[in-house]
mmCIF file of C-alpha atoms and ligand atoms in Angstrom:
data_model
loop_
_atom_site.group_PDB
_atom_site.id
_atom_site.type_symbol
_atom_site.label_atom_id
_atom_site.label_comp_id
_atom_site.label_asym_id
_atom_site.label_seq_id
_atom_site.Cartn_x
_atom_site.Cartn_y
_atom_site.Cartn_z
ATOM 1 C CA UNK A 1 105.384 105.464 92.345
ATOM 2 C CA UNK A 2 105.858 108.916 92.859
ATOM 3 C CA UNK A 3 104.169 110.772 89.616
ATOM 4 C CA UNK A 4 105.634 113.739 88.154
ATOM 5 C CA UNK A 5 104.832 117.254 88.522
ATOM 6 C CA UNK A 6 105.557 120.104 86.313
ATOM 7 C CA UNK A 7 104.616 123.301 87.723
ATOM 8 C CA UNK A 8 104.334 126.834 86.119
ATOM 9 C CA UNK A 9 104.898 129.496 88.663
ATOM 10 C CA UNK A 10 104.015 132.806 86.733
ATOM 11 C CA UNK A 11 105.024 135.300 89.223
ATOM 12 C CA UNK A 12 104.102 139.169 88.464
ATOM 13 C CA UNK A 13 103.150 138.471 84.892
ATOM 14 C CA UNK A 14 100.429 138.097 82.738
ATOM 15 C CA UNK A 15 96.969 140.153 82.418
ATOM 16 C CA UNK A 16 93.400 137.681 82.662
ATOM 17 C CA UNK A 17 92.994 138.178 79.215
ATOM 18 C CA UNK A 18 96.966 136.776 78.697
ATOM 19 C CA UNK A 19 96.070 134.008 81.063
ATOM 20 C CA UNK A 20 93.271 132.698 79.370
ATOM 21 C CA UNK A 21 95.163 132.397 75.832
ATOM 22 C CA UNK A 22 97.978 131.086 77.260
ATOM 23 C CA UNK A 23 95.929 127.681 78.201
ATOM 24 C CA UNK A 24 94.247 127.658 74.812
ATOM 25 C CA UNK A 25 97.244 127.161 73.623
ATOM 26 C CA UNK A 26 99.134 124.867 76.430
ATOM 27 C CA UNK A 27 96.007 122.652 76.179
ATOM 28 C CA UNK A 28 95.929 121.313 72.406
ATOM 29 C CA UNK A 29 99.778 120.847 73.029
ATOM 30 C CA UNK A 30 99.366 119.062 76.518
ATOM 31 C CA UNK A 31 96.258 117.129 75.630
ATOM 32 C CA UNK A 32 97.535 113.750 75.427
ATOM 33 C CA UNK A 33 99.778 114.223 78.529
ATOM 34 C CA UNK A 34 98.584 111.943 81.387
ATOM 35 C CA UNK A 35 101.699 110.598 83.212
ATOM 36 C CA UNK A 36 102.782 114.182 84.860
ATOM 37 C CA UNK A 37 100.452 116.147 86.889
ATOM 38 C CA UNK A 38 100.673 119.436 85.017
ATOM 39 C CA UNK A 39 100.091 122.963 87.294
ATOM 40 C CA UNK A 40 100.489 126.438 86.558
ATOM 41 C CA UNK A 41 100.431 129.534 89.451
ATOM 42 C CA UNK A 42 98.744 132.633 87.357
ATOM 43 C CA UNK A 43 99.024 135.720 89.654
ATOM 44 C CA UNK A 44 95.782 135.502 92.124
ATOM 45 C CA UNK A 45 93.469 138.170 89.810
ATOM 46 C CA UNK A 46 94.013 135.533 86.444
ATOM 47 C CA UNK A 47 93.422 132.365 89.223
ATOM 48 C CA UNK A 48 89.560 132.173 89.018
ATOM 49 C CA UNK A 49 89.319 133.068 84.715
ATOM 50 C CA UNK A 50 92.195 130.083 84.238
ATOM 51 C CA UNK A 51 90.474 127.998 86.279
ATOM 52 C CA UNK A 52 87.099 128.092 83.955
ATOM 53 C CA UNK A 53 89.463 127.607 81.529
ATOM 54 C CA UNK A 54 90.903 124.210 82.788
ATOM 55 C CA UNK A 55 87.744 122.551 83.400
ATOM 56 C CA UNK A 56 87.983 118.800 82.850
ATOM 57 C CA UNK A 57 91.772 119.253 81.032
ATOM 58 C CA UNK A 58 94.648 117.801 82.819
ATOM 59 C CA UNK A 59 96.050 121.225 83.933
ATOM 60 C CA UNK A 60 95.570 121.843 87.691
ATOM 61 C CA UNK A 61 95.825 125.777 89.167
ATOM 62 C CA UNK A 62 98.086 127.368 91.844
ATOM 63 C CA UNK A 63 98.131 129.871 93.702
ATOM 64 C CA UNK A 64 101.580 131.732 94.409
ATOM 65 C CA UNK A 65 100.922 132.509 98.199
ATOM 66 C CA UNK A 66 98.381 132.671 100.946
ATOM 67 C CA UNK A 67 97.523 133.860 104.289
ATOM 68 C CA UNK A 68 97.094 131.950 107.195
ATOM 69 C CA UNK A 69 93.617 133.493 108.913
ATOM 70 C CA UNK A 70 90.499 132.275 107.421
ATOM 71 C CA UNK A 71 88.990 135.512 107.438
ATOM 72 C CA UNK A 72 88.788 138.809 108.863
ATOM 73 C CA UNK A 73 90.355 142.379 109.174
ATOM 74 C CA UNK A 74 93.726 141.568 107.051
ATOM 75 C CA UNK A 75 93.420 144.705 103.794
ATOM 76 C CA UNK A 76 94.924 142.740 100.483
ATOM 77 C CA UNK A 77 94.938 139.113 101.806
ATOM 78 C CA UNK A 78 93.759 136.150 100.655
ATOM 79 C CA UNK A 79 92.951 133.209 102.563
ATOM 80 C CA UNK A 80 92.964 129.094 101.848
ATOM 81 C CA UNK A 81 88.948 128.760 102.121
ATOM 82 C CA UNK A 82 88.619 131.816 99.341
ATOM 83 C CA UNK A 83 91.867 129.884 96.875
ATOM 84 C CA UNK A 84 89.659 126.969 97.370
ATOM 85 C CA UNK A 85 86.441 128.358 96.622
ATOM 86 C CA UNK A 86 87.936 129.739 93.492
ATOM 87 C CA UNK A 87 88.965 125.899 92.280
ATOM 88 C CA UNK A 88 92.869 126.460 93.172
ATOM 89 C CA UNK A 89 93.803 123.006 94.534
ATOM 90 C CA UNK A 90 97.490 124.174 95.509
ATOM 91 C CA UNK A 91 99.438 127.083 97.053
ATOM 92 C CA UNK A 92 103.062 127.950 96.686
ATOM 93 C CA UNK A 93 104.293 128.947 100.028
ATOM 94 C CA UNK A 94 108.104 129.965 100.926
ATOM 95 C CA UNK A 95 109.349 131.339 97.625
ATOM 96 C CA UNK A 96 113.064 132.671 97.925
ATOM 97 C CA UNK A 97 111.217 136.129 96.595
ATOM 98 C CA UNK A 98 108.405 136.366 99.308
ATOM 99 C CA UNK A 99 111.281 135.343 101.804
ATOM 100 C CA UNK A 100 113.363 138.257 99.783
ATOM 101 C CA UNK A 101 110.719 141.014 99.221
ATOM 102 C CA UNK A 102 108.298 140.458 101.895
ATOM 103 C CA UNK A 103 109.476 139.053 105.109
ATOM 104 C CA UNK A 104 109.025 135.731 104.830
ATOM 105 C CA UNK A 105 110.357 133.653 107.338
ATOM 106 C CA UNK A 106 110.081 129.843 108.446
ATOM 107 C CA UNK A 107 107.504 130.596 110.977
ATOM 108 C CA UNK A 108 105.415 132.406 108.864
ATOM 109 C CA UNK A 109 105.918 129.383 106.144
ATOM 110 C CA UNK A 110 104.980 127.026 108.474
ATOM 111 C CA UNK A 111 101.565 129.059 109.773
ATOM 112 C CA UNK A 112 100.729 129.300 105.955
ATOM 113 C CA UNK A 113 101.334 125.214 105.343
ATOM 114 C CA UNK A 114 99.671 124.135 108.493
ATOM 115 C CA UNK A 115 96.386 126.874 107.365
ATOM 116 C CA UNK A 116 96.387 125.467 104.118
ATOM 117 C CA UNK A 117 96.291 121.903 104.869
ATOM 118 C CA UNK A 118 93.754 122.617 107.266
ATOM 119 C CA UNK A 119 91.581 123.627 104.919
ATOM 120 C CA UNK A 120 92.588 120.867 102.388
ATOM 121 C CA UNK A 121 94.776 123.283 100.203
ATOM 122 C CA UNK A 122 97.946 121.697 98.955
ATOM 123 C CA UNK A 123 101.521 123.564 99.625
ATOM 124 C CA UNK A 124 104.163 123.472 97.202
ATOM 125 C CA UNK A 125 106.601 124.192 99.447
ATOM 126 C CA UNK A 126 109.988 125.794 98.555
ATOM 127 C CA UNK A 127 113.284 125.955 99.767
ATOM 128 C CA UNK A 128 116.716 126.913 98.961
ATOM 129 C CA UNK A 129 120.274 128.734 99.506
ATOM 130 C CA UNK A 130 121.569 131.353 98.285
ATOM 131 C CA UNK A 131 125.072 132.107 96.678
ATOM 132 C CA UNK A 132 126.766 133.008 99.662
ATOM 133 C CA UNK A 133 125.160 129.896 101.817
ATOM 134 C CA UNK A 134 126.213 127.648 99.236
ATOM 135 C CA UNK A 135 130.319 128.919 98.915
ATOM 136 C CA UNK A 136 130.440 129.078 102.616
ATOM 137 C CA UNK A 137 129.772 125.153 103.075
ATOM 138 C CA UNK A 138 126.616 125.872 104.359
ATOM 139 C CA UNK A 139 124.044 124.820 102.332
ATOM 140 C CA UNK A 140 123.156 121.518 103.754
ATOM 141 C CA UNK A 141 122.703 123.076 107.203
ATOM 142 C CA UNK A 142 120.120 125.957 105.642
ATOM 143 C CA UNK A 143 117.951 123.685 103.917
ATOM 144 C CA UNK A 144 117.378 120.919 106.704
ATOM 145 C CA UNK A 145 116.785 123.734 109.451
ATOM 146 C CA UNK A 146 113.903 125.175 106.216
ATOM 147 C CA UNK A 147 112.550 122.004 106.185
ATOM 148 C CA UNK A 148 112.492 121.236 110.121
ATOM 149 C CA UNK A 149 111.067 124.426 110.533
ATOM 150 C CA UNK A 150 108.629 124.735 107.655
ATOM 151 C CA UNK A 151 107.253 121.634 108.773
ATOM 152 C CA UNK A 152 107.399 121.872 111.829
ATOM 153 C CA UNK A 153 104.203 120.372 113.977
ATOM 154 C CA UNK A 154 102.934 118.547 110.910
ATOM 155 C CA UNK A 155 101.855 114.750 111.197
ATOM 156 C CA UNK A 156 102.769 111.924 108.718
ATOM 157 C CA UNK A 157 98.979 112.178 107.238
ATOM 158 C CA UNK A 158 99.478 115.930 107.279
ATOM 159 C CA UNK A 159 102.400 115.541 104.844
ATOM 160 C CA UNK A 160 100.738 113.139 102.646
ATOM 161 C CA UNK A 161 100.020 115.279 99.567
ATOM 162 C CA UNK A 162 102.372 117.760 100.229
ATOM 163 C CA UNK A 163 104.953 119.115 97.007
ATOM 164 C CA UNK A 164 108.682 120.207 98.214
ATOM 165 C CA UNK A 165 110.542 122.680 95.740
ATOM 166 C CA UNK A 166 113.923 122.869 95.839
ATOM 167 C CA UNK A 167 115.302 126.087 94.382
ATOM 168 C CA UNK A 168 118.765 126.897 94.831
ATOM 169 C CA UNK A 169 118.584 130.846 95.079
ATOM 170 C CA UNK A 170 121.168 131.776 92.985
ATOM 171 C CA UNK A 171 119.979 129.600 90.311
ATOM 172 C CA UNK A 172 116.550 131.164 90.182
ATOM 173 C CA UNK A 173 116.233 133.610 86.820
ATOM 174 C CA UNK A 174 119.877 133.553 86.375
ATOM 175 C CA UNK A 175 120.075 130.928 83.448
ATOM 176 C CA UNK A 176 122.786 129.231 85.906
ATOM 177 C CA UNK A 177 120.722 125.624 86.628
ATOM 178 C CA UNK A 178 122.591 123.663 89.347
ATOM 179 C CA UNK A 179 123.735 120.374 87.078
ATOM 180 C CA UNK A 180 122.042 117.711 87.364
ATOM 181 C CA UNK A 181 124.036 115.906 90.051
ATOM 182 C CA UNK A 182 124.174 119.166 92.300
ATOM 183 C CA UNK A 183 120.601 119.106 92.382
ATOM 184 C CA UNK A 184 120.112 115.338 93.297
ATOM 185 C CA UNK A 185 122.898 115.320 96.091
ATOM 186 C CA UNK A 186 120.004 117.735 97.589
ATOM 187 C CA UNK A 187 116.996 116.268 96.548
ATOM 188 C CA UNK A 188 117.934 112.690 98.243
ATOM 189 C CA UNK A 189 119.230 115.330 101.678
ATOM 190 C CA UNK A 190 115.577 116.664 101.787
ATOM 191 C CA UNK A 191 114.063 113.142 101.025
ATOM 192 C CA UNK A 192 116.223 111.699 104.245
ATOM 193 C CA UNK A 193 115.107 114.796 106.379
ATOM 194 C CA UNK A 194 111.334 113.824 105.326
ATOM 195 C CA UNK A 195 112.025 109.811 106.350
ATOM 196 C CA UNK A 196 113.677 111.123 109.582
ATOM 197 C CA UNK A 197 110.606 112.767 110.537
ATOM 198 C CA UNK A 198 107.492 111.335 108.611
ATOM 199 C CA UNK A 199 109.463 107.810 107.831
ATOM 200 C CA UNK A 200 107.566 105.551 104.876
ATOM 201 C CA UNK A 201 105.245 109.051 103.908
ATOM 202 C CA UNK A 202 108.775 110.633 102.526
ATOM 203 C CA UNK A 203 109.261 107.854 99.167
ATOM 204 C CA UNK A 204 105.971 109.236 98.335
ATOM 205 C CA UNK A 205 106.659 112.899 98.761
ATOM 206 C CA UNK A 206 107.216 114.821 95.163
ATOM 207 C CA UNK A 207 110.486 116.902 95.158
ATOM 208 C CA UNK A 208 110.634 119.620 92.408
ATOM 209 C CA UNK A 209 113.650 121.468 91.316
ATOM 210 C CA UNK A 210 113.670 125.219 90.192
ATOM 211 C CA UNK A 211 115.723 127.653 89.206
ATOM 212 C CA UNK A 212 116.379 128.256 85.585
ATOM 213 C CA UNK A 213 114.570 125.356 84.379
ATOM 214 C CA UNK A 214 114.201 124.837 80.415
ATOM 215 C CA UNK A 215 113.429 123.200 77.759
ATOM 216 C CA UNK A 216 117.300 122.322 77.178
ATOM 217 C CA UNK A 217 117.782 120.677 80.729
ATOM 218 C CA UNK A 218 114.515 119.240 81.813
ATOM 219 C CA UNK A 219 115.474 115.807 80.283
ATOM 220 C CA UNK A 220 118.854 115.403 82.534
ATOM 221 C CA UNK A 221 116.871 116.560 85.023
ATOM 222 C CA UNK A 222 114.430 113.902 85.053
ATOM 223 C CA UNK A 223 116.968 111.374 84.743
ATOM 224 C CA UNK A 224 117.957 111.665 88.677
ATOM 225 C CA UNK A 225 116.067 109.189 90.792
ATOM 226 C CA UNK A 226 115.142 111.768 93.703
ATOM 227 C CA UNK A 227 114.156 114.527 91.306
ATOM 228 C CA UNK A 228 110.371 113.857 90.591
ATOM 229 C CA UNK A 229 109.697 117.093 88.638
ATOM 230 C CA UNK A 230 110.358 120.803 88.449
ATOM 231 C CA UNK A 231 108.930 124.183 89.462
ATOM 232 C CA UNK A 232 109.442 126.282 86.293
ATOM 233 C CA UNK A 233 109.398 130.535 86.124
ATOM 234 C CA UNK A 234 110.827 132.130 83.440
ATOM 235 C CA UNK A 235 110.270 129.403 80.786
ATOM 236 C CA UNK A 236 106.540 128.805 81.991
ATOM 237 C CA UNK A 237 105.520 132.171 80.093
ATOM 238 C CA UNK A 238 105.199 130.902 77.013
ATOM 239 C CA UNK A 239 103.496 127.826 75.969
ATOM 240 C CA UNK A 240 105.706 126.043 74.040
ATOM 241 C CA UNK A 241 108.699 126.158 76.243
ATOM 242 C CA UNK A 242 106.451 125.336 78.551
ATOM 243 C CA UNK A 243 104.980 122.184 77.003
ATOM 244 C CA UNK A 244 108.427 120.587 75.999
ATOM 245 C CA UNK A 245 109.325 120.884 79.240
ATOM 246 C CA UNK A 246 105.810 118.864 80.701
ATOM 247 C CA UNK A 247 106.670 116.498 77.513
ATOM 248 C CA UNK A 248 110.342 115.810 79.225
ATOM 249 C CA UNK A 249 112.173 112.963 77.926
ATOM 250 C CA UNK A 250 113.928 110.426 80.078
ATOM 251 C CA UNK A 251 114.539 106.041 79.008
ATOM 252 C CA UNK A 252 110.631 105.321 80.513
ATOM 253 C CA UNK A 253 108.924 107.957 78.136
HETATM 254 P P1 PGA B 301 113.128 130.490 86.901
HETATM 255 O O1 PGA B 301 112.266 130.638 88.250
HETATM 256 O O2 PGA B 301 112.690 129.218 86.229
HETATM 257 O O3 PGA B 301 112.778 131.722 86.093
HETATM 258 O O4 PGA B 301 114.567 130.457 87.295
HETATM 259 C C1 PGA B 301 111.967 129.529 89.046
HETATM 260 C C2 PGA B 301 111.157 129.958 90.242
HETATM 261 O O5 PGA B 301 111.431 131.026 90.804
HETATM 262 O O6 PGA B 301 110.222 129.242 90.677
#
């Protein structure tokens, strides 16, 4: 069984000191959570402070991106081996805004997954159209050539651990959440792209939605058999949205 995973991506926000009270006060609401593997991305200065803070409590740490080099001459990078040595057991790589703001493209998504599983660092990896994509019919055809491309090169025991995020672009901060239905038609697409290429591996493989996630939808959400959890901005900020949403509520809970 694939379990859950609710994951807080914080983008640009929050100071250390704002990081560290936020878990203090995720945790006593969280504590007797033990069916979803919880995660939240702090921005890389808050990663090693929340991590201290997380110490033997079910809340795992992210990081929001990565380089792919180990080391070397690369001013304001960061690399896998120095997330790890931090304690940050996963990496968000591909977000619609680093693709956006910073020239993200496949190939440098897949150099960034295939570094970070090298060094034992697990991706969240995200994909997703945008508005225009979507109304011109084309939506399908975007996210299968992200996948084929992100992943490109990667084995069947490569792919093991790895997250997928789906995150329709034009759902992302926008309060407009694909429904529930719009977001499973996709979710079971990506999970046949994963069986065409890594076969059995792909029933295990977690695939998170995002984009305007809340406390108000997580529950249909949850509901849709391909839809094993949800990458969550805006409402990850503060902890009790935040919590609800971990504490979703389909027939099995
Ligand atoms: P949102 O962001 O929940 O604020 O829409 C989701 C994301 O970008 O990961």
């Amino acid at each position: 069984m694939r379990k859950p995973v609710i994951a807080g991506n914080w983008k640009m926000y929050k100071t250390v000191f704002d990081a560290v009270r936020f878990i203090s006060e995720l945790k006593d609401l969280v504590s007797n959570v033990k069916d979803v593997q919880i995660i939240v991305a702090p921005p890389f200065l808050a990663i090693y402070p929340v991590v201290q803070e997380v110490k033997d409590l079910n809340i795992l740490v992210s990081a929001q991106d990565v380089f792919w080099e180990e080391e070397g001459a690369y001013t304001g990078e960061i690399s896998p081996k120095m997330l790890l040595d931090a304690g940050c057991n996963y990496v968000i790589i591909g977000h619609s805004e680093r693709r956006q703001y910073f020239q993200e493209t496949d190939e440098t998504v897949n150099k960034k997954i295939t570094a970070s599983l090298h060094h034992g660092l697990i991706p969240i990896f995200c994909v997703g159209e945008s508005i225009q994509q979507r109304e011109s019919g084309k939506t399908l055809d975007i996210i299968e050539s992200q996948i084929k491309r992100g992943l490109s090169g990667l084995s069947a025991s490569d792919m093991k651990d790895v997250i997928i995020a789906y995150e329709p672009i034009w759902a992302i901060g926008t309060g407009k959440t694909a429904t529930s239905k719009q977001a499973e038609e996709i979710h079971a697409f990506i999970r046949g792209i994963l069986k065409g290429i890594f076969k059995d591996i792909a029933d295990n493989t977690r695939i998170l939605y995002g984009g305007s996630v809340k406390p108000d939808n997580i529950d249909e959400l949850m509901v849709e058999p391909n839809i094993d959890g949800a990458l969550v901005g805006g409402a990850s900020l503060k902890a009790e949205d935040f919590a609800r949403i971990i504490k979703f509520k389909t027939k099995l809970r």
